[in-house]
PDB file of C-alpha atoms and ligand atoms in Angstrom:
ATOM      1  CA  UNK Z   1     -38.640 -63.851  37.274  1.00  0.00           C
ATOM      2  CA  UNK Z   2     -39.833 -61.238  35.145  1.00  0.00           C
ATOM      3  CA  UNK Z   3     -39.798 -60.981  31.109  1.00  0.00           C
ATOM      4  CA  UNK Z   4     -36.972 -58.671  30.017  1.00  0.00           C
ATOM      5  CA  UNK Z   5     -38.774 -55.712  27.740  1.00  0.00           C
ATOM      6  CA  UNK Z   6     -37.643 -52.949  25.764  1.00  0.00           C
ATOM      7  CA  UNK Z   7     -38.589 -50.222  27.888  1.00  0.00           C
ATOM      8  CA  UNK Z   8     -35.964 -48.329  29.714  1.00  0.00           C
ATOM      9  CA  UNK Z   9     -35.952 -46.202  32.998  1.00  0.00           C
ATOM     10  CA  UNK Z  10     -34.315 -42.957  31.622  1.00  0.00           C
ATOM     11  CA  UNK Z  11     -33.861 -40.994  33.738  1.00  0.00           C
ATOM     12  CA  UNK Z  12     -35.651 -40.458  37.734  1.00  0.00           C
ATOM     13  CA  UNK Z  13     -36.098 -36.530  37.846  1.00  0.00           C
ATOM     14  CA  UNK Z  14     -36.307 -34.400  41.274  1.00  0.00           C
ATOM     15  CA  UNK Z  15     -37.760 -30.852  42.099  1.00  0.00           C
ATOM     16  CA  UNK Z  16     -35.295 -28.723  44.243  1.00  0.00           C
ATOM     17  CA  UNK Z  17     -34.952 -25.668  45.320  1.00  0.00           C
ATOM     18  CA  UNK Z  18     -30.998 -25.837  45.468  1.00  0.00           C
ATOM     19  CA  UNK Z  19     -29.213 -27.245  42.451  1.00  0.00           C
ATOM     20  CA  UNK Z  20     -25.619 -26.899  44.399  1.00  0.00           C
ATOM     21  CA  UNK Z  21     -27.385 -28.220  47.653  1.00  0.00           C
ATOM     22  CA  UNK Z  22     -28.952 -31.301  46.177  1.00  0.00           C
ATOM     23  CA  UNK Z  23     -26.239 -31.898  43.967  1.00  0.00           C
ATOM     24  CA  UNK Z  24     -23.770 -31.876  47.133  1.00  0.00           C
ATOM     25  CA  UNK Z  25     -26.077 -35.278  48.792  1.00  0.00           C
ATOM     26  CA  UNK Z  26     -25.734 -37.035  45.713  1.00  0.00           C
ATOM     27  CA  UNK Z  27     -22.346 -36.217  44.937  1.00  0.00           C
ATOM     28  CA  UNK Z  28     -21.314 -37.803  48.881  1.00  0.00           C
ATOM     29  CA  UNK Z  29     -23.142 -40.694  47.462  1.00  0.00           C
ATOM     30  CA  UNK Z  30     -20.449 -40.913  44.928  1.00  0.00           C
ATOM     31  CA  UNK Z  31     -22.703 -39.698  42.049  1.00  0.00           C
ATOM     32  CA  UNK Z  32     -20.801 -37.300  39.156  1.00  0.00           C
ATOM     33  CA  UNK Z  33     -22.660 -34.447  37.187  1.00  0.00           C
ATOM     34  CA  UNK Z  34     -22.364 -32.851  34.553  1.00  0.00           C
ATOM     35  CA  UNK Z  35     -20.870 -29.882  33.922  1.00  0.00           C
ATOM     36  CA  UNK Z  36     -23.070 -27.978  32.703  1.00  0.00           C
ATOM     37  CA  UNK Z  37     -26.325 -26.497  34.075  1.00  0.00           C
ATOM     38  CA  UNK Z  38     -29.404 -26.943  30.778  1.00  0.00           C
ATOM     39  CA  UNK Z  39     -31.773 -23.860  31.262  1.00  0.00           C
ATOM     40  CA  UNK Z  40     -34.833 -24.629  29.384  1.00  0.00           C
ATOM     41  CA  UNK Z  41     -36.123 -21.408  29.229  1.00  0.00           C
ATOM     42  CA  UNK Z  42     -39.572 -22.297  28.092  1.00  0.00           C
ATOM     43  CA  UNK Z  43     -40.269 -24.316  31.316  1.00  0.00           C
ATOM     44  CA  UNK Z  44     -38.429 -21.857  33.613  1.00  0.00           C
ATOM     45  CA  UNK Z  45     -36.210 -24.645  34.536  1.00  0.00           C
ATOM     46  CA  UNK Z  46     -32.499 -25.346  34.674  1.00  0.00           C
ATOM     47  CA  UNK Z  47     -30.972 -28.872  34.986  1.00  0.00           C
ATOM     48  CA  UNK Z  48     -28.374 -30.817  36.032  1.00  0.00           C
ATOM     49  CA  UNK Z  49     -27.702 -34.577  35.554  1.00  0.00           C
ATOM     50  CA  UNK Z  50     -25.836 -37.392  36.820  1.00  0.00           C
ATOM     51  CA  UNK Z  51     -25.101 -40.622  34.834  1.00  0.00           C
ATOM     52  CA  UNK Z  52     -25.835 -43.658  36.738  1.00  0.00           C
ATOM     53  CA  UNK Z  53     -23.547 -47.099  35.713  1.00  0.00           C
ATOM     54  CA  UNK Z  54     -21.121 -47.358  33.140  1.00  0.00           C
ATOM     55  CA  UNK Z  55     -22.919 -46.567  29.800  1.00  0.00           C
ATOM     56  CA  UNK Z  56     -25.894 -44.585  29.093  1.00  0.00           C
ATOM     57  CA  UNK Z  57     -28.333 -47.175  29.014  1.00  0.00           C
ATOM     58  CA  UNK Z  58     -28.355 -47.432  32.569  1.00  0.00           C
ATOM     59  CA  UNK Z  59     -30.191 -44.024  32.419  1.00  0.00           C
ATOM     60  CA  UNK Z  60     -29.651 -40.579  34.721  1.00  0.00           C
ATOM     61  CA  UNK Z  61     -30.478 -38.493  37.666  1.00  0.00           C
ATOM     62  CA  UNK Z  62     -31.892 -35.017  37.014  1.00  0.00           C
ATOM     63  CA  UNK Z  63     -31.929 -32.406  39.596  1.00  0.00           C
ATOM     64  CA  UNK Z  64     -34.714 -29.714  38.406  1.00  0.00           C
ATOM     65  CA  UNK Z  65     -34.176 -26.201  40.020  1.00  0.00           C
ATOM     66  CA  UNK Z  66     -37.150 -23.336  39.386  1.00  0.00           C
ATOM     67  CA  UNK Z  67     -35.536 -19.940  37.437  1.00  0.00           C
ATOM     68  CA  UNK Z  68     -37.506 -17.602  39.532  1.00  0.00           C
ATOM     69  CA  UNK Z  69     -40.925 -17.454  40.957  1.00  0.00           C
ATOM     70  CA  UNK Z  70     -42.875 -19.535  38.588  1.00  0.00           C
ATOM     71  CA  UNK Z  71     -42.921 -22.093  35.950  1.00  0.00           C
ATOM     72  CA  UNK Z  72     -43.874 -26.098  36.522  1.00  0.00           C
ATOM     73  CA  UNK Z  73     -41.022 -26.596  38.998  1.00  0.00           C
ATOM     74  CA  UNK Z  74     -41.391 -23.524  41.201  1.00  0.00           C
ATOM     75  CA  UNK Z  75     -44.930 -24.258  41.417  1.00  0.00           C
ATOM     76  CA  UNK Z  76     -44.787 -27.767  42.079  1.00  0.00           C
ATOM     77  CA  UNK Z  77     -42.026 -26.742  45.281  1.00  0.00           C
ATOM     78  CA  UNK Z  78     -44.750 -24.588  46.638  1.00  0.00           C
ATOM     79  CA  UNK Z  79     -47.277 -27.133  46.258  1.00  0.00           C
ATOM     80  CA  UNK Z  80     -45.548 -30.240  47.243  1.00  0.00           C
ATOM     81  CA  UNK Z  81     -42.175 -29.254  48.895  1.00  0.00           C
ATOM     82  CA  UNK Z  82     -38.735 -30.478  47.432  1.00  0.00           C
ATOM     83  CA  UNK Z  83     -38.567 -34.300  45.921  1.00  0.00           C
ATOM     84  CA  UNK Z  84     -39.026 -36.684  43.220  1.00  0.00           C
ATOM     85  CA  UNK Z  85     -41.016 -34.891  40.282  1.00  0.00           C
ATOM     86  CA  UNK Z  86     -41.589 -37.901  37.546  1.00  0.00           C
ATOM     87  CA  UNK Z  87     -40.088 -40.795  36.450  1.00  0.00           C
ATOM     88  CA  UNK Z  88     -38.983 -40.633  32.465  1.00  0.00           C
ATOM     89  CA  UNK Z  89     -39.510 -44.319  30.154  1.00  0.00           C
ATOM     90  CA  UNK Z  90     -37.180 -44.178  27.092  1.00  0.00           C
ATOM     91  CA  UNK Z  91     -39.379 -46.066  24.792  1.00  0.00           C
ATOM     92  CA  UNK Z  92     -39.078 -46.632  20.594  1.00  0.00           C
ATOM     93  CA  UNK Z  93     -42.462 -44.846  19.251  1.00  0.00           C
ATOM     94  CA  UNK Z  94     -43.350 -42.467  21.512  1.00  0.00           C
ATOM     95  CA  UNK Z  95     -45.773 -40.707  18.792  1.00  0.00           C
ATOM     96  CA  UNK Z  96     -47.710 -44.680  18.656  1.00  0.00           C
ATOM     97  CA  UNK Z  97     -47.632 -44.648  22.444  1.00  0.00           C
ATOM     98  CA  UNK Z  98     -49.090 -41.421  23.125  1.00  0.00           C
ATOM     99  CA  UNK Z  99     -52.051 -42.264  20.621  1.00  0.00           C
ATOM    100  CA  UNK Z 100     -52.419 -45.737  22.186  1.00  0.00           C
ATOM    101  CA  UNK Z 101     -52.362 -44.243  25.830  1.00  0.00           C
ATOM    102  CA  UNK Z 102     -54.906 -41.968  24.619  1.00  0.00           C
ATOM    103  CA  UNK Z 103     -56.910 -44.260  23.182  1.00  0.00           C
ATOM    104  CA  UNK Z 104     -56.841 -46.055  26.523  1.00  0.00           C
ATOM    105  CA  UNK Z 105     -57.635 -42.751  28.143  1.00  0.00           C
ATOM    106  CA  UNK Z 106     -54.781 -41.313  29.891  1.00  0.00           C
ATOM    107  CA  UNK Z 107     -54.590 -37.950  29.944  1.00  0.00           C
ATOM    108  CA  UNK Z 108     -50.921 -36.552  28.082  1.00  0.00           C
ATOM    109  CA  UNK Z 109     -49.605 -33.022  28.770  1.00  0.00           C
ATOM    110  CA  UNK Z 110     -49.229 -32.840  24.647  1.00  0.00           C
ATOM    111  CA  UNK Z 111     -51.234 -33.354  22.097  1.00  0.00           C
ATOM    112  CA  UNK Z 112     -47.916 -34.844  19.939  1.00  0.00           C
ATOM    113  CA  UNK Z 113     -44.830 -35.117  21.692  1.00  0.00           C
ATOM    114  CA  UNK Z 114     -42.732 -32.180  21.811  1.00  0.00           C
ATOM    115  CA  UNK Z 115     -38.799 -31.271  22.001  1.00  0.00           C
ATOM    116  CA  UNK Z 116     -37.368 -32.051  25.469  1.00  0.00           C
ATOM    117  CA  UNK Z 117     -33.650 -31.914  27.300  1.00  0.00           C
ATOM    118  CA  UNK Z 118     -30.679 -33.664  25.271  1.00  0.00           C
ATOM    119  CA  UNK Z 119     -32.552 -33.359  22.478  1.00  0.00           C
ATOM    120  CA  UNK Z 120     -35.046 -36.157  23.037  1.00  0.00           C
ATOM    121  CA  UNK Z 121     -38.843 -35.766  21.885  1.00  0.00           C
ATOM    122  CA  UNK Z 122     -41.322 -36.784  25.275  1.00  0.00           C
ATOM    123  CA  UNK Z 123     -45.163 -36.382  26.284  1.00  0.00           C
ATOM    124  CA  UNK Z 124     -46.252 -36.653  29.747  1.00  0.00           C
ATOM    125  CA  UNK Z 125     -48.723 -38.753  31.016  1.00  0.00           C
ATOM    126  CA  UNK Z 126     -51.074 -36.482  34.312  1.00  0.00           C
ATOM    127  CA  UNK Z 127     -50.380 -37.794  37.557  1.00  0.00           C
ATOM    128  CA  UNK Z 128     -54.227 -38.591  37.746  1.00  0.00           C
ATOM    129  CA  UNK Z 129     -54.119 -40.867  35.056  1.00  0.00           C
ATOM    130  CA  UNK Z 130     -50.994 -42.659  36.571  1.00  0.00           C
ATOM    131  CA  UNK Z 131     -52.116 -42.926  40.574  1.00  0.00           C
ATOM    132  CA  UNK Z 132     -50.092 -39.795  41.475  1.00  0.00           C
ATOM    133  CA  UNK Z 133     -46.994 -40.321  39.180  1.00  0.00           C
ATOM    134  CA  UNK Z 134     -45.721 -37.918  36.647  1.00  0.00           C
ATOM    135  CA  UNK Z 135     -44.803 -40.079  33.663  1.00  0.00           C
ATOM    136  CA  UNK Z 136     -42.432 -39.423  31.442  1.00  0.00           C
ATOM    137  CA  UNK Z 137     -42.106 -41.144  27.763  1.00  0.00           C
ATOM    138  CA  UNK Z 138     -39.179 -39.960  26.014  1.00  0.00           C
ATOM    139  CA  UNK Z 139     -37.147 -41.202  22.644  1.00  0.00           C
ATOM    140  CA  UNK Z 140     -34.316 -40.541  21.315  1.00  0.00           C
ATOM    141  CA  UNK Z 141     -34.287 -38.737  17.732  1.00  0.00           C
ATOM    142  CA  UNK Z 142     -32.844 -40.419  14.789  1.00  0.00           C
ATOM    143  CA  UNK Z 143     -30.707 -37.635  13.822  1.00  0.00           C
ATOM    144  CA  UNK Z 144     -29.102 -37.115  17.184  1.00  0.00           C
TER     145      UNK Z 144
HETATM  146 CO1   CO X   1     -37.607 -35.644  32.424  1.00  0.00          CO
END
């Protein structure tokens, strides 16, 4: 047995080139998503998400499709072909953790941890830092 901790797996995020095609193998294995497609303009990406469990702290699936030919997602397609893209940790003081990861040496994406989807602040932590995983660190903002 492990020790419980406060760290939470947000959210499991995969690069496709097909939102309606990927959605379509999830959805037959009886996952719902949302509505609504996020475009985040800024990263030339548009998103689409899937609750997993019964409430929200059992985190989500996030399909990432490319808006045209380039951006992070697009590139990373080219690069690596279609699947999973990083994994997203919903932690409590994600400013502290990216100056103690730092301090540690990992390499982040941002200098301070900048606005993300549903309104959540995150930083990145380089694959090379992590053994070939994109990490995600994400928290939720007071106000929202
Ligand atoms: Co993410």
């Amino acid at each position: 047995m492990s020790m419980p901790s406060d760290i939470v797996l947000d959210h499991v995020a995969i690069a496709v080139s097909s939102l309606d095609n990927a959605k379509k193998i999830y959805e037959d294995l009886g996952l719902k998503f949302s509505l609504n497609i996020e475009v985040v303009e800024s990263q030339k990406v548009k998103t689409l998400f899937a609750e997993l469990g019964k409430d929200k702290s059992a985190g989500h699936l996030e399909l990432l499709g490319p808006i045209g030919n380039d951006g992070p997602i697009y590139n990373f397609i080219q690069k690596n072909g279609e699947g999973i893209h990083h994994l997203a940790f919903l932690v409590k003081d994600i400013t502290q953790l990216s100056l103690d990861l730092k301090a540690k040496g990992y390499r982040l994406l941002y200098e301070n941890p900048v606005a993300g989807a549903g309104g959540k602040l995150v930083n990145f932590i380089h694959p090379k830092s992590t053994g070939g995983v994109l990490i995600e660190i994400c928290q939720c903002q007071k106000n929202k």
